[in-house]
Amino acid sequence: MSTFLPRLLRPVALACACVLTATGARAERDDALYAAAIREGQVIVHAATDERIARPLIRDFEQRYPGVRVHYEDLNSGELYRRFVAEAARGEQADIVWSSAMDMQVKLVNDGYAQPWRSAETAALPDWAVWKNEAFGTTFEPVAIAYNRKLLDPADVPTTHAELLRLLAQQPERFRGKLATYEPSTSGLGFMLHTQDVLANPVVFWKLAQAFGRTGTATLASTTGMLDRIASGEALIGYNVLGSYALLRAHEDPAIGVVLPRDYTLVLSRIAFISRGARHPNAARLWLDHLLSREGQQLLAQSPGFFAVRDDVPDDAAAAELRRQLGGAFRPIPIGPGLMTYLDQVKRRDFLRKWHHTLFPAP
């Protein structure tokens, strides 16, 4: 019997050998990364992501990688940015920074605060979710209108921005003091969402801002604060609410309703990066790979309103499902330098000045 493979089978055998070699090399690299992470013992994650959402990820990570503890701290997006910059100046920054304030994350990366990372997990992401191999999109989350289901008639629930404008024009007294949105000077997420809204439809945004000013809108630093007001009836409608948190709250509280506007719905991606001065860099790489892995993405997508960025997860967890739901209204916010437009000091100052003059006009 010949010891040589038939000519037709040789390419197949060669391909199999290459796959086995690549798989073995990847396994060796993963083992080496885990061993280095064990020596570091921990990973410090600072995030503007509710710990309830992160808890399944943390639990799964610590089960998969015993010997590497996760120190997780949930912060307001603006506070997260300011604290990271201050701690970086002292060499005390977190290993991982994970936030929904996409513009601030991109600015930190652009300013040299991140380090690059390439792995099988980062390679599995779509191109739009990776910037400079340093900033990584981890979710798709819609921006919503939230409302009190018990106090607002179904016929009055606005399903587009134009309907919200019309509702406020027709019933100004009913909604006086009954609206809520982010305060962009204190909420990093709020600043990003409002300025992206301006870029999406400046005429409608400023008309809404004028209507908010006439009705006396409460401006708040957090999504939780808005949803608490809506649930209690102190507010009837919340505008530009982070849809993932609103849908999670609606899942638990029947008083909360959520609308994804039919004319356009902004969709953000929570960005993560490894800090350049990470004190536990290997543990940080291990955590980021876990977050971006198929298993990590599926754990994230278990929370209502969170959709995976990877394409190789079940259909109901994938971004394709959100695209299907929204159709032509789907407006993803791209990751890249364009996010920093309104972080220019002059543009930021002018936006905040116009916002405050519009919402809180002088008597």
CSV table of C-alpha atoms in Angstrom, one decimal:
chain,number,residue,atom,x,y,z
A,1,MET,CA,0.0,0.0,0.0
A,2,SER,CA,1.3,3.4,-1.0
A,3,THR,CA,2.4,5.7,1.9
A,4,PHE,CA,1.5,8.7,-0.2
A,5,LEU,CA,-2.0,10.2,-0.2
A,6,PRO,CA,-3.8,10.4,-3.5
A,7,ARG,CA,-3.2,13.8,-5.2
A,8,LEU,CA,-6.8,15.0,-4.6
A,9,LEU,CA,-6.6,14.4,-0.9
A,10,ARG,CA,-3.4,16.2,-0.3
A,11,PRO,CA,-4.9,19.7,-0.2
A,12,VAL,CA,-7.5,18.5,2.3
A,13,ALA,CA,-4.9,17.0,4.5
A,14,LEU,CA,-2.8,20.1,4.3
A,15,ALA,CA,-5.8,22.3,5.2
A,16,CYS,CA,-6.6,20.1,8.2
A,17,ALA,CA,-3.0,20.2,9.4
A,18,CYS,CA,-3.0,24.0,9.1
A,19,VAL,CA,-6.3,24.2,11.1
A,20,LEU,CA,-4.9,21.9,13.8
A,21,THR,CA,-1.7,23.9,14.0
A,22,ALA,CA,-3.5,27.2,14.2
A,23,THR,CA,-5.9,25.8,16.9
A,24,GLY,CA,-3.0,24.4,18.9
A,25,ALA,CA,-1.1,27.7,18.7
A,26,ARG,CA,-4.2,29.6,19.8
A,27,ALA,CA,-4.7,27.2,22.7
A,28,GLU,CA,-1.1,27.7,23.7
A,29,ARG,CA,-1.5,31.5,23.6
A,30,ASP,CA,-4.7,31.4,25.6
A,31,ASP,CA,-3.0,29.2,28.2
A,32,ALA,CA,-0.1,31.5,28.4
A,33,LEU,CA,-2.4,34.5,28.8
A,34,TYR,CA,-4.3,32.8,31.6
A,35,ALA,CA,-1.1,31.8,33.4
A,36,ALA,CA,0.1,35.4,33.2
A,37,ALA,CA,-3.3,36.7,34.4
A,38,ILE,CA,-3.2,34.3,37.4
A,39,ARG,CA,0.2,35.8,38.4
A,40,GLU,CA,-1.5,39.2,38.4
A,41,GLY,CA,-4.4,37.9,40.4
A,42,GLN,CA,-7.0,40.4,39.5
A,43,VAL,CA,-8.5,42.8,36.9
A,44,ILE,CA,-9.9,46.2,37.8
A,45,VAL,CA,-12.9,47.2,35.6
A,46,HIS,CA,-14.4,50.7,35.8
A,47,ALA,CA,-17.6,51.0,33.9
A,48,ALA,CA,-20.6,53.0,33.2
A,49,THR,CA,-22.6,49.8,33.0
A,50,ASP,CA,-25.0,48.7,35.7
A,51,GLU,CA,-23.5,46.0,37.8
A,52,ARG,CA,-26.7,43.9,37.5
A,53,ILE,CA,-26.0,43.6,33.8
A,54,ALA,CA,-22.3,42.9,34.3
A,55,ARG,CA,-22.8,40.4,37.1
A,56,PRO,CA,-23.4,37.3,34.9
A,57,LEU,CA,-20.3,38.2,32.9
A,58,ILE,CA,-18.2,38.5,36.1
A,59,ARG,CA,-19.6,35.3,37.5
A,60,ASP,CA,-18.8,33.4,34.3
A,61,PHE,CA,-15.4,34.9,34.0
A,62,GLU,CA,-14.4,34.0,37.6
A,63,GLN,CA,-15.7,30.4,37.1
A,64,ARG,CA,-13.8,30.0,33.8
A,65,TYR,CA,-10.6,31.6,35.2
A,66,PRO,CA,-10.2,30.7,38.8
A,67,GLY,CA,-7.4,32.7,40.4
A,68,VAL,CA,-8.3,36.0,38.6
A,69,ARG,CA,-10.7,38.2,40.6
A,70,VAL,CA,-12.8,41.0,39.0
A,71,HIS,CA,-12.9,44.3,40.9
A,72,TYR,CA,-15.9,46.0,39.3
A,73,GLU,CA,-17.0,49.6,39.9
A,74,ASP,CA,-20.1,51.1,38.3
A,75,LEU,CA,-19.8,54.9,37.8
A,76,ASN,CA,-21.7,57.7,36.1
A,77,SER,CA,-20.2,58.1,32.6
A,78,GLY,CA,-19.0,61.7,33.2
A,79,GLU,CA,-17.6,60.7,36.6
A,80,LEU,CA,-15.9,57.7,35.0
A,81,TYR,CA,-14.1,59.9,32.4
A,82,ARG,CA,-12.9,62.5,35.0
A,83,ARG,CA,-11.8,59.9,37.5
A,84,PHE,CA,-9.9,57.9,34.9
A,85,VAL,CA,-7.9,61.0,33.6
A,86,ALA,CA,-7.1,62.0,37.2
A,87,GLU,CA,-6.0,58.5,38.2
A,88,ALA,CA,-4.0,58.0,35.0
A,89,ALA,CA,-2.0,61.1,36.0
A,90,ARG,CA,-1.0,59.3,39.2
A,91,GLY,CA,-0.4,55.9,37.5
A,92,GLU,CA,-3.4,54.4,39.4
A,93,GLN,CA,-5.9,53.9,36.5
A,94,ALA,CA,-8.2,51.0,36.0
A,95,ASP,CA,-7.2,48.1,33.7
A,96,ILE,CA,-10.4,48.2,31.7
A,97,VAL,CA,-12.7,51.2,30.9
A,98,TRP,CA,-16.1,50.3,29.6
A,99,SER,CA,-18.7,53.0,28.9
A,100,SER,CA,-21.8,54.0,26.9
A,101,ALA,CA,-20.4,57.5,26.5
A,102,MET,CA,-18.9,56.7,23.1
A,103,ASP,CA,-17.5,60.1,22.4
A,104,MET,CA,-15.5,60.2,25.7
A,105,GLN,CA,-14.2,56.7,25.1
A,106,VAL,CA,-13.0,57.6,21.6
A,107,LYS,CA,-11.4,60.8,23.0
A,108,LEU,CA,-9.5,58.8,25.6
A,109,VAL,CA,-8.3,56.4,23.0
A,110,ASN,CA,-7.3,59.2,20.6
A,111,ASP,CA,-5.4,60.9,23.4
A,112,GLY,CA,-3.2,57.8,23.9
A,113,TYR,CA,-4.8,56.3,27.0
A,114,ALA,CA,-5.4,52.9,25.5
A,115,GLN,CA,-3.2,50.0,24.3
A,116,PRO,CA,-3.8,47.8,21.3
A,117,TRP,CA,-4.9,44.2,21.5
A,118,ARG,CA,-5.5,41.6,18.8
A,119,SER,CA,-6.9,38.2,19.4
A,120,ALA,CA,-9.2,35.6,17.9
A,121,GLU,CA,-12.1,37.4,19.7
A,122,THR,CA,-11.3,40.9,18.4
A,123,ALA,CA,-10.9,39.4,14.9
A,124,ALA,CA,-14.4,38.0,15.2
A,125,LEU,CA,-15.9,41.5,15.5
A,126,PRO,CA,-17.3,43.4,12.5
A,127,ASP,CA,-15.0,46.1,11.1
A,128,TRP,CA,-17.2,48.9,12.4
A,129,ALA,CA,-16.8,47.7,16.0
A,130,VAL,CA,-13.0,48.1,16.1
A,131,TRP,CA,-11.1,51.4,16.0
A,132,LYS,CA,-7.3,51.4,15.9
A,133,ASN,CA,-7.3,47.9,17.5
A,134,GLU,CA,-7.8,49.8,20.8
A,135,ALA,CA,-11.5,50.7,21.0
A,136,PHE,CA,-14.0,47.9,20.8
A,137,GLY,CA,-17.8,48.1,20.4
A,138,THR,CA,-19.4,45.5,22.7
A,139,THR,CA,-23.2,46.0,22.3
A,140,PHE,CA,-25.9,47.5,20.2
A,141,GLU,CA,-28.4,49.5,22.4
A,142,PRO,CA,-31.3,51.7,21.1
A,143,VAL,CA,-32.1,55.2,22.3
A,144,ALA,CA,-35.7,55.4,23.4
A,145,ILE,CA,-38.7,57.4,24.6
A,146,ALA,CA,-39.9,56.0,28.0
A,147,TYR,CA,-43.3,56.8,29.5
A,148,ASN,CA,-45.7,55.9,32.3
A,149,ARG,CA,-48.0,53.3,31.0
A,150,LYS,CA,-50.6,53.8,33.8
A,151,LEU,CA,-50.9,57.5,33.4
A,152,LEU,CA,-50.5,58.0,29.7
A,153,ASP,CA,-53.3,56.9,27.4
A,154,PRO,CA,-52.2,54.6,24.6
A,155,ALA,CA,-53.5,57.1,22.0
A,156,ASP,CA,-51.2,59.7,23.5
A,157,VAL,CA,-48.0,57.6,23.4
A,158,PRO,CA,-45.7,59.3,20.8
A,159,THR,CA,-44.1,56.8,18.3
A,160,THR,CA,-42.1,59.5,16.4
A,161,HIS,CA,-40.3,62.7,17.2
A,162,ALA,CA,-43.0,64.6,15.3
A,163,GLU,CA,-45.7,63.0,17.4
A,164,LEU,CA,-44.0,64.0,20.6
A,165,LEU,CA,-43.7,67.6,19.3
A,166,ARG,CA,-47.4,67.6,18.4
A,167,LEU,CA,-48.4,66.1,21.8
A,168,LEU,CA,-46.5,68.8,23.7
A,169,ALA,CA,-48.0,71.6,21.5
A,170,GLN,CA,-51.6,70.3,22.0
A,171,GLN,CA,-51.4,69.6,25.7
A,172,PRO,CA,-48.8,71.9,27.2
A,173,GLU,CA,-50.5,72.2,30.6
A,174,ARG,CA,-50.8,68.5,31.0
A,175,PHE,CA,-47.1,68.0,30.5
A,176,ARG,CA,-45.9,71.0,32.5
A,177,GLY,CA,-43.2,69.7,34.8
A,178,LYS,CA,-43.9,66.1,33.6
A,179,LEU,CA,-41.0,65.6,31.2
A,180,ALA,CA,-37.5,64.3,31.9
A,181,THR,CA,-34.2,64.0,29.9
A,182,TYR,CA,-30.5,64.0,30.5
A,183,GLU,CA,-28.6,67.0,31.7
A,184,PRO,CA,-25.7,67.2,29.2
A,185,SER,CA,-23.4,69.2,31.4
A,186,THR,CA,-23.3,66.5,34.1
A,187,SER,CA,-24.1,63.3,32.1
A,188,GLY,CA,-21.4,62.2,29.6
A,189,LEU,CA,-24.0,59.8,28.0
A,190,GLY,CA,-26.6,62.6,27.9
A,191,PHE,CA,-24.2,65.0,26.2
A,192,MET,CA,-23.3,62.3,23.6
A,193,LEU,CA,-26.9,61.4,22.9
A,194,HIS,CA,-28.2,65.0,22.6
A,195,THR,CA,-25.3,66.0,20.3
A,196,GLN,CA,-25.8,62.9,18.1
A,197,ASP,CA,-29.5,63.8,18.0
A,198,VAL,CA,-28.5,67.2,16.7
A,199,LEU,CA,-26.4,65.6,14.0
A,200,ALA,CA,-29.2,63.3,13.1
A,201,ASN,CA,-32.0,65.9,12.9
A,202,PRO,CA,-31.0,69.4,14.1
A,203,VAL,CA,-34.4,71.1,13.3
A,204,VAL,CA,-36.4,68.5,15.2
A,205,PHE,CA,-34.0,68.4,18.1
A,206,TRP,CA,-34.1,72.2,18.8
A,207,LYS,CA,-37.8,72.3,18.3
A,208,LEU,CA,-38.1,69.6,21.0
A,209,ALA,CA,-35.7,71.6,23.2
A,210,GLN,CA,-37.9,74.7,22.8
A,211,ALA,CA,-41.0,72.6,23.8
A,212,PHE,CA,-39.1,71.2,26.8
A,213,GLY,CA,-38.3,74.7,27.8
A,214,ARG,CA,-41.9,75.8,27.6
A,215,THR,CA,-43.1,72.9,29.7
A,216,GLY,CA,-40.4,72.9,32.4
A,217,THR,CA,-38.5,69.7,31.8
A,218,ALA,CA,-36.4,68.1,34.5
A,219,THR,CA,-32.8,67.4,33.4
A,220,LEU,CA,-31.1,64.6,35.3
A,221,ALA,CA,-27.6,63.0,35.4
A,222,SER,CA,-28.7,59.4,35.2
A,223,THR,CA,-31.0,57.0,33.4
A,224,THR,CA,-32.0,55.6,36.7
A,225,GLY,CA,-33.1,59.0,37.9
A,226,MET,CA,-35.3,59.5,34.9
A,227,LEU,CA,-36.9,56.0,35.1
A,228,ASP,CA,-37.6,56.5,38.8
A,229,ARG,CA,-39.5,59.7,38.1
A,230,ILE,CA,-41.5,58.1,35.3
A,231,ALA,CA,-42.3,55.0,37.5
A,232,SER,CA,-43.5,57.3,40.3
A,233,GLY,CA,-45.6,59.4,38.0
A,234,GLU,CA,-43.5,62.5,38.8
A,235,ALA,CA,-42.7,62.5,35.0
A,236,LEU,CA,-44.9,61.1,32.3
A,237,ILE,CA,-42.3,61.0,29.5
A,238,GLY,CA,-38.5,60.6,29.3
A,239,TYR,CA,-36.7,61.7,26.2
A,240,ASN,CA,-33.5,60.2,24.7
A,241,VAL,CA,-33.4,57.5,27.4
A,242,LEU,CA,-30.9,54.7,27.1
A,243,GLY,CA,-33.2,52.0,25.7
A,244,SER,CA,-31.3,49.0,27.2
A,245,TYR,CA,-31.8,50.3,30.8
A,246,ALA,CA,-35.4,51.4,30.0
A,247,LEU,CA,-36.3,48.0,28.6
A,248,LEU,CA,-34.7,46.2,31.5
A,249,ARG,CA,-36.7,48.3,33.9
A,250,ALA,CA,-39.9,47.8,31.9
A,251,HIS,CA,-39.3,44.0,32.2
A,252,GLU,CA,-39.4,44.4,36.0
A,253,ASP,CA,-41.9,47.3,36.4
A,254,PRO,CA,-45.3,47.3,34.5
A,255,ALA,CA,-45.5,51.1,35.0
A,256,ILE,CA,-42.7,51.7,32.5
A,257,GLY,CA,-43.4,51.7,28.8
A,258,VAL,CA,-40.7,52.1,26.0
A,259,VAL,CA,-41.0,53.3,22.5
A,260,LEU,CA,-38.3,53.0,19.8
A,261,PRO,CA,-39.2,55.9,17.5
A,262,ARG,CA,-40.4,54.9,14.0
A,263,ASP,CA,-38.9,57.9,12.2
A,264,TYR,CA,-35.4,57.3,13.5
A,265,THR,CA,-33.8,55.5,16.5
A,266,LEU,CA,-30.2,56.2,17.4
A,267,VAL,CA,-28.3,53.0,18.3
A,268,LEU,CA,-25.2,53.2,20.4
A,269,SER,CA,-22.4,50.7,21.2
A,270,ARG,CA,-20.8,50.5,24.6
A,271,ILE,CA,-17.1,50.8,24.1
A,272,ALA,CA,-14.3,49.0,26.0
A,273,PHE,CA,-10.6,49.5,26.0
A,274,ILE,CA,-7.5,48.3,27.9
A,275,SER,CA,-5.8,51.3,29.5
A,276,ARG,CA,-2.2,51.9,28.4
A,277,GLY,CA,-1.0,52.0,32.0
A,278,ALA,CA,-3.0,48.9,33.1
A,279,ARG,CA,-1.4,47.4,36.2
A,280,HIS,CA,-2.8,44.0,35.4
A,281,PRO,CA,-2.5,43.9,31.5
A,282,ASN,CA,-2.8,40.2,31.0
A,283,ALA,CA,-5.9,39.9,33.2
A,284,ALA,CA,-7.3,42.9,31.3
A,285,ARG,CA,-6.7,41.1,27.9
A,286,LEU,CA,-8.4,38.0,29.3
A,287,TRP,CA,-11.4,40.0,30.5
A,288,LEU,CA,-11.7,41.9,27.2
A,289,ASP,CA,-11.6,38.6,25.2
A,290,HIS,CA,-14.3,37.2,27.5
A,291,LEU,CA,-16.5,40.2,27.0
A,292,LEU,CA,-16.1,39.9,23.2
A,293,SER,CA,-16.4,36.1,23.0
A,294,ARG,CA,-19.5,34.4,21.7
A,295,GLU,CA,-20.3,33.3,25.3
A,296,GLY,CA,-19.8,36.8,26.7
A,297,GLN,CA,-21.9,38.4,24.0
A,298,GLN,CA,-24.7,35.9,24.6
A,299,LEU,CA,-24.6,36.7,28.4
A,300,LEU,CA,-24.8,40.4,27.6
A,301,ALA,CA,-27.7,39.9,25.2
A,302,GLN,CA,-29.8,38.2,28.0
A,303,SER,CA,-30.6,41.6,29.3
A,304,PRO,CA,-33.5,43.3,27.5
A,305,GLY,CA,-32.4,46.0,25.1
A,306,PHE,CA,-28.9,44.6,24.7
A,307,PHE,CA,-27.9,43.1,21.4
A,308,ALA,CA,-24.6,41.4,20.5
A,309,VAL,CA,-22.2,42.9,18.0
A,310,ARG,CA,-21.0,39.5,16.8
A,311,ASP,CA,-22.7,37.8,14.0
A,312,ASP,CA,-22.2,34.2,15.2
A,313,VAL,CA,-24.6,34.4,18.1
A,314,PRO,CA,-28.3,33.2,18.1
A,315,ASP,CA,-30.5,35.3,15.9
A,316,ASP,CA,-32.6,36.8,18.7
A,317,ALA,CA,-29.4,38.1,20.4
A,318,ALA,CA,-27.8,39.5,17.3
A,319,ALA,CA,-27.8,43.1,16.0
A,320,ALA,CA,-29.6,41.7,13.0
A,321,GLU,CA,-32.7,41.3,15.1
A,322,LEU,CA,-32.6,45.0,16.2
A,323,ARG,CA,-32.2,46.0,12.5
A,324,ARG,CA,-35.2,43.9,11.6
A,325,GLN,CA,-37.3,45.5,14.4
A,326,LEU,CA,-36.3,49.1,13.4
A,327,GLY,CA,-36.1,48.7,9.6
A,328,GLY,CA,-35.4,52.1,8.1
A,329,ALA,CA,-35.4,53.8,11.5
A,330,PHE,CA,-32.2,52.1,12.4
A,331,ARG,CA,-29.5,54.8,12.9
A,332,PRO,CA,-26.3,53.3,14.4
A,333,ILE,CA,-23.7,55.8,15.8
A,334,PRO,CA,-20.4,54.9,14.1
A,335,ILE,CA,-17.3,54.4,16.2
A,336,GLY,CA,-14.5,56.8,15.2
A,337,PRO,CA,-13.1,60.3,15.3
A,338,GLY,CA,-16.4,61.8,14.2
A,339,LEU,CA,-17.7,61.2,17.7
A,340,MET,CA,-15.3,63.9,19.0
A,341,THR,CA,-16.9,66.7,17.0
A,342,TYR,CA,-18.8,68.2,20.0
A,343,LEU,CA,-15.9,67.6,22.4
A,344,ASP,CA,-14.1,70.5,20.8
A,345,GLN,CA,-14.1,73.1,23.6
A,346,VAL,CA,-15.8,75.8,21.5
A,347,LYS,CA,-18.5,73.5,20.1
A,348,ARG,CA,-19.2,72.0,23.5
A,349,ARG,CA,-19.5,75.4,25.1
A,350,ASP,CA,-21.8,76.6,22.4
A,351,PHE,CA,-24.0,73.6,22.5
A,352,LEU,CA,-24.4,73.7,26.3
A,353,ARG,CA,-25.0,77.5,26.2
A,354,LYS,CA,-27.7,77.1,23.6
A,355,TRP,CA,-29.2,74.1,25.5
A,356,HIS,CA,-29.5,76.0,28.7
A,357,HIS,CA,-30.8,79.2,27.1
A,358,THR,CA,-33.4,77.1,25.3
A,359,LEU,CA,-34.5,75.0,28.3
A,360,PHE,CA,-34.2,77.6,30.9
A,361,PRO,CA,-35.0,80.9,29.2
A,362,ALA,CA,-34.6,84.1,31.1
A,363,PRO,CA,-37.9,85.5,32.3
